[in-house]
Tab-separated table of C-alpha atoms in Angstrom:
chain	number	residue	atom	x	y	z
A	691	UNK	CA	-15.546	-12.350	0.027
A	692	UNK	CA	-16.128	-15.139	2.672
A	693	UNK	CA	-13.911	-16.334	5.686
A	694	UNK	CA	-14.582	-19.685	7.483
A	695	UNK	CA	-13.336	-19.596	10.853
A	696	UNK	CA	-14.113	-21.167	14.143
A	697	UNK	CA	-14.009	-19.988	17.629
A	698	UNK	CA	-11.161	-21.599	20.145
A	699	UNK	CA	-10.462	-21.837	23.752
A	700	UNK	CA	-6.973	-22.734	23.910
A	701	UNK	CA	-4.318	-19.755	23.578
A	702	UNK	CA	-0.593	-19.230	24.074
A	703	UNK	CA	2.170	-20.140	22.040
A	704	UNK	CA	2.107	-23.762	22.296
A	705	UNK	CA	-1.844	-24.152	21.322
A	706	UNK	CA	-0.808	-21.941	17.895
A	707	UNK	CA	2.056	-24.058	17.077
A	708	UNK	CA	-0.263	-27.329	16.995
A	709	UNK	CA	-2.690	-25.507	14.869
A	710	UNK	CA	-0.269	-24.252	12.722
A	711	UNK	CA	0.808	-28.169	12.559
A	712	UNK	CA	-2.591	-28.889	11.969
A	713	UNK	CA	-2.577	-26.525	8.613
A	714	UNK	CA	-4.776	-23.707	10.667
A	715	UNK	CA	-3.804	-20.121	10.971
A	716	UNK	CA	-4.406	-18.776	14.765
A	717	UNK	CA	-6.383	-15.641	14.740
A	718	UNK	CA	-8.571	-12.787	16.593
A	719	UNK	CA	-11.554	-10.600	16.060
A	720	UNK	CA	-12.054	-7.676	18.416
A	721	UNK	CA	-14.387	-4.658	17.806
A	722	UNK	CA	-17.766	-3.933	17.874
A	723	UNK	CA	-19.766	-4.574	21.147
A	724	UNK	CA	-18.295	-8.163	21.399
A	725	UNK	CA	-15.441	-9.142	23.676
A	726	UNK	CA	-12.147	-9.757	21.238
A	727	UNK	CA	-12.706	-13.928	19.980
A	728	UNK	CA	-9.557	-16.098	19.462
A	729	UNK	CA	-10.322	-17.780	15.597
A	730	UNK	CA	-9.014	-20.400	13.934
A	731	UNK	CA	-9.060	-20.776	9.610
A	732	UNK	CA	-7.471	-23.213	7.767
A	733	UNK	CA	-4.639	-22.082	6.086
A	734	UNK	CA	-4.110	-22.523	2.310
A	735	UNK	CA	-7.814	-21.178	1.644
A	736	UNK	CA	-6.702	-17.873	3.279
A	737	UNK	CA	-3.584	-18.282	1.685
A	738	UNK	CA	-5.326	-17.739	-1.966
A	739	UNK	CA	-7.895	-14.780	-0.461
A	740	UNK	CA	-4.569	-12.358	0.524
A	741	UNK	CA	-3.273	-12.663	-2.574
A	742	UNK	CA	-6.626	-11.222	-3.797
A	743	UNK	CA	-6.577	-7.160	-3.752
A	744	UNK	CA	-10.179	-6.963	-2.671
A	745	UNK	CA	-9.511	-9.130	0.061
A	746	UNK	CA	-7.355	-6.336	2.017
A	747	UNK	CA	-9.920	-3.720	1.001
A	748	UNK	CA	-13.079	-4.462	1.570
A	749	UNK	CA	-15.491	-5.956	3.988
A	750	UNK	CA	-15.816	-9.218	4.450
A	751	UNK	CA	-18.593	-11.873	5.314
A	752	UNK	CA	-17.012	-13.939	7.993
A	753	UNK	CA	-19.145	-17.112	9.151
A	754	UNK	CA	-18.369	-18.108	12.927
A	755	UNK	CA	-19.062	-21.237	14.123
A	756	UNK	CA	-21.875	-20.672	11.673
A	757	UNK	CA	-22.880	-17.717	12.602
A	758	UNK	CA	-22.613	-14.622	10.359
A	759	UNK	CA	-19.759	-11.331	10.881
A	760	UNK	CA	-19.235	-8.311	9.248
A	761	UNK	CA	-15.159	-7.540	9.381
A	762	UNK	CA	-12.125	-5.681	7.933
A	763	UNK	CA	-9.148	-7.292	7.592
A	764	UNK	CA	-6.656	-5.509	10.035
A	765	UNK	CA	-3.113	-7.253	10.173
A	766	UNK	CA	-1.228	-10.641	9.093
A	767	UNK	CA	1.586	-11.952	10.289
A	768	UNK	CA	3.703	-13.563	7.767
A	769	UNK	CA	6.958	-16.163	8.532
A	770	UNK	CA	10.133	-15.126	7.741
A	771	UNK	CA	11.088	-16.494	5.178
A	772	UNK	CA	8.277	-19.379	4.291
A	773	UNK	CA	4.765	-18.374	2.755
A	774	UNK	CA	3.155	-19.552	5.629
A	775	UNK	CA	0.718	-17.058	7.519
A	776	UNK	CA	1.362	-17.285	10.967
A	777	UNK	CA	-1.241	-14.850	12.682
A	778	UNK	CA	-4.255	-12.610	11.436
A	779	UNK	CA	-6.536	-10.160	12.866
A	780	UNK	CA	-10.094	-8.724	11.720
A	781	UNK	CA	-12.237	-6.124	13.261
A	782	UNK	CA	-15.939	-6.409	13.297
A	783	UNK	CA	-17.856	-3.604	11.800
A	784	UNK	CA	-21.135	-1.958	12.558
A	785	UNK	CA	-23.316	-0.261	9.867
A	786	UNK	CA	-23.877	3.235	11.335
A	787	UNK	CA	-19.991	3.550	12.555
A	788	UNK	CA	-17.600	5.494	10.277
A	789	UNK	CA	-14.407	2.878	9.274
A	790	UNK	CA	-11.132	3.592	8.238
A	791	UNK	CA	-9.523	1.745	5.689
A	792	UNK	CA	-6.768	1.738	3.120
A	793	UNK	CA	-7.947	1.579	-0.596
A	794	UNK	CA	-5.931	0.657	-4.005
A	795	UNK	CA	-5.826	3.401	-6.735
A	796	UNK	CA	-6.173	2.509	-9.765
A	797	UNK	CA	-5.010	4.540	-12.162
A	798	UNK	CA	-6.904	5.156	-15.806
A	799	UNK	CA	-6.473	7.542	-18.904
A	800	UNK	CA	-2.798	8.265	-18.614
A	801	UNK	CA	-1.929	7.034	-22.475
A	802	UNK	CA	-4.875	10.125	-23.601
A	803	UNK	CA	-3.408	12.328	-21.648
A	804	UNK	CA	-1.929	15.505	-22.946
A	805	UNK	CA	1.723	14.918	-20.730
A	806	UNK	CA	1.927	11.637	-22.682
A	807	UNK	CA	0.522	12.658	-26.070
A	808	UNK	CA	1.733	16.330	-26.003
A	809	UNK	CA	4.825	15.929	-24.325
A	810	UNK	CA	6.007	12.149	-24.638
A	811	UNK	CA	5.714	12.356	-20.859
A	812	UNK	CA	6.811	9.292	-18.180
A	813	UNK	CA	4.086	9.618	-15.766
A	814	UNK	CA	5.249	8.346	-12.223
A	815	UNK	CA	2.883	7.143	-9.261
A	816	UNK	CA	3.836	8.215	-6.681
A	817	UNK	CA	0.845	7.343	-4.220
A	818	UNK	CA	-0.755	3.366	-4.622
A	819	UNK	CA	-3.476	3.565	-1.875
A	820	UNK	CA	-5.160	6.262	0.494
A	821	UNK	CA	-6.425	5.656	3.766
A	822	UNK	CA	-10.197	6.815	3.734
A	823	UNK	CA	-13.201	7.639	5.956
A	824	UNK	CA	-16.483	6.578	5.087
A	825	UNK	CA	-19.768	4.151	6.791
A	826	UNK	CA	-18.659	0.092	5.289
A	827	UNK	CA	-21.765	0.639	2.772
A	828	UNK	CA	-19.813	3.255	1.245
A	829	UNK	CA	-16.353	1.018	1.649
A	830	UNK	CA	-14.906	1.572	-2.214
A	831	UNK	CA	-12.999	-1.747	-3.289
A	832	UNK	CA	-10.672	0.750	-5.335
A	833	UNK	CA	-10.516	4.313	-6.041
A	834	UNK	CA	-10.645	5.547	-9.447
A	835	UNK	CA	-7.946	7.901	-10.588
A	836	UNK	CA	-8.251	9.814	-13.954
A	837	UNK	CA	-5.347	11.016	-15.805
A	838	UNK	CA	-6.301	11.941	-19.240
A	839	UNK	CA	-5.981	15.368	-18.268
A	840	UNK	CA	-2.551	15.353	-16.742
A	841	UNK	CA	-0.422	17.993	-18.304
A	842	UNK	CA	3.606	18.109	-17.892
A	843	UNK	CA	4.469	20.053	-15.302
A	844	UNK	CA	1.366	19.853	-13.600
A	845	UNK	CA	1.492	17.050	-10.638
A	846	UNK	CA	-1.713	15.769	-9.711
A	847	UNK	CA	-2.656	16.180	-5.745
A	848	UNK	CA	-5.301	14.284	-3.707
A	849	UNK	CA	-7.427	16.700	-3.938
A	850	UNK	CA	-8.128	16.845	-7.980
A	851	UNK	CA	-9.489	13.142	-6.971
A	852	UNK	CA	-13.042	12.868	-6.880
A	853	UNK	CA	-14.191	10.483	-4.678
A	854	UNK	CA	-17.050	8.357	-4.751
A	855	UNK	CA	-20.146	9.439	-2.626
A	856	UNK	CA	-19.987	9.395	1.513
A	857	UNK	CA	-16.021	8.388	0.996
A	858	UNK	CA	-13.538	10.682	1.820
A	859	UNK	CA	-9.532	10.917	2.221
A	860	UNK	CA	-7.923	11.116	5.771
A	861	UNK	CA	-5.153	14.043	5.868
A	862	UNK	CA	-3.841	16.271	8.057
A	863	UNK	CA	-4.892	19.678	8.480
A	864	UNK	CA	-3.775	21.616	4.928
A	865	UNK	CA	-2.427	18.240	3.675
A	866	UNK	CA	-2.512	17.298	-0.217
A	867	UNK	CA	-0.108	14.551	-1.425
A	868	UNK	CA	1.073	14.662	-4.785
A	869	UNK	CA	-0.687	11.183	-6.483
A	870	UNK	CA	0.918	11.415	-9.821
A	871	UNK	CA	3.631	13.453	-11.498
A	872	UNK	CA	5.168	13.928	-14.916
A	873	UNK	CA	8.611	13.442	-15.971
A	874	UNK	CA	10.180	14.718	-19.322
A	875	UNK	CA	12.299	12.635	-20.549
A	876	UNK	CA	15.918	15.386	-21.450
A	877	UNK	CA	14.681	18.126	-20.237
A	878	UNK	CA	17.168	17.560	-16.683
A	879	UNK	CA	20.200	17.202	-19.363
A	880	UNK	CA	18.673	20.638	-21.326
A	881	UNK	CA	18.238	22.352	-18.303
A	882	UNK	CA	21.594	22.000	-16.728
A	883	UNK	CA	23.829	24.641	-17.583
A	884	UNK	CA	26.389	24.071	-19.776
A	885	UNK	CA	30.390	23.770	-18.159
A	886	UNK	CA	31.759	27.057	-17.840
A	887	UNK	CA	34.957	27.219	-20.565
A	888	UNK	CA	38.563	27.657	-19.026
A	889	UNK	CA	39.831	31.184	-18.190
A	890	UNK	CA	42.041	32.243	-21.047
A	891	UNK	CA	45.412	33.930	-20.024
A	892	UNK	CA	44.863	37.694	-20.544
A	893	UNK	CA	46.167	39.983	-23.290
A	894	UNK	CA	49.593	40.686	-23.955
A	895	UNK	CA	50.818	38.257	-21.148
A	896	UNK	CA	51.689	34.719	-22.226
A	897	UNK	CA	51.050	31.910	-20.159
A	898	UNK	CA	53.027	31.229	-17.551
A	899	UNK	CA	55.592	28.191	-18.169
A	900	UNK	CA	55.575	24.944	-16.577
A	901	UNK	CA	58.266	23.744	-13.634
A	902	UNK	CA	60.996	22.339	-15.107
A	903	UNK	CA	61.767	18.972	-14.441
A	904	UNK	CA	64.103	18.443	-11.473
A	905	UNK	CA	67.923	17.195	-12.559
A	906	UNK	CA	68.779	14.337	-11.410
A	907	UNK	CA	71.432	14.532	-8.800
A	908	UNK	CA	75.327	14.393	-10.745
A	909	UNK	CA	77.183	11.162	-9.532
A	910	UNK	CA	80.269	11.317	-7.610
């Protein structure tokens, strides 16, 4: 995808509100052997792009002042309670420098699968994007999860994912997320035990009788 943007000189709160006036969206690239450059886009184009899943996922061909850029998209500001952006920042990329970046999952094969044909299974997700490592030629727009072979009572982890070539998942040393699990509907309610019945009195021994009811005080 492409972003339009053009270089500025003025900064500071006051120059952003008169772009933002303006319909422009005040901005900043840093990264990459290049000093950090204060942007500016026009607004309701880059409006339309974030609402685009790609757009937050991939790299993007930025043209500066005419001049071609390679970035990520790193961070947007949004206001409060209008659906105006109010700030964004990108981060150039080089070609032989390993990126980090979070990716969409997207799901596949869950209706084939043996929890859901088998079992009548509800299959929950309980991760919607990984952060990965790879160079940005290898930059995934999505990664592809299969679940045809998802069986109840067998969660799926990161690592049953196979990832696409030179891509790979950022975790913590012995660290595999569950992606995907299985839930049956009833089998909580069959599982729980059932109330335990009350004590009866024991053999030979009736049950003790209830207070009596106090008597009302006699009148004088």
């Amino acid at each position: 995808m492409k972003v339009v943007a053009k270089s500025r000189q003025e900064q500071g709160s006051g120059a952003s509100r008169r772009l933002r006036r303006a319909n422009m969206v005040p901005g900043i690239i840093y990264g990459g052997k290049a000093s950090p450059t204060a942007i500016s886009i026009e607004h309701n184009p880059l409006y339309h792009a974030l609402r685009v899943e790609t757009f937050h996922s991939s790299i993007l061909d930025m043209e500066l002042d005419g001049k071609p850029e390679q970035v990520l998209l790193r961070d947007v500001q949004w206001h409060p309670f209008k659906q105006q952006v109010m700030h964004i920042d990108f981060q150039r990329v080089s070609a032989d420098e390993k990126i980090h970046m979070r990716v969409p999952l997207h799901f596949t094969g869950q209706e084939n699968s043996p929890a859901v044909k088998l079992s009548a299974g509800i299959v929950g997700h309980i991760l919607t994007e990984i952060e990965v490592s790879c160079l940005p030629k290898d930059l995934p727009a999505f990664i592809t999860v299969d679940l045809s072979k998802l069986e109840a009572g067998k969660p799926l982890h990161v690592a049953d994912i196979a990832f696409p070539a030179g891509v790979s998942p950022i975790l913590r040393a012995k660290e595999n997320p569950v992606v995907a699990t299985v839930t049956i509907p009833g089998a909580e309610e069959a599982a729980a035990p059932a109330a335990a019945p009350a004590a009866a009195p024991a053999a030979g021994k009736a049950a003790a009788p209830a207070p009596a009811a106090a008597k009302p005080a006699a009148k004088k």
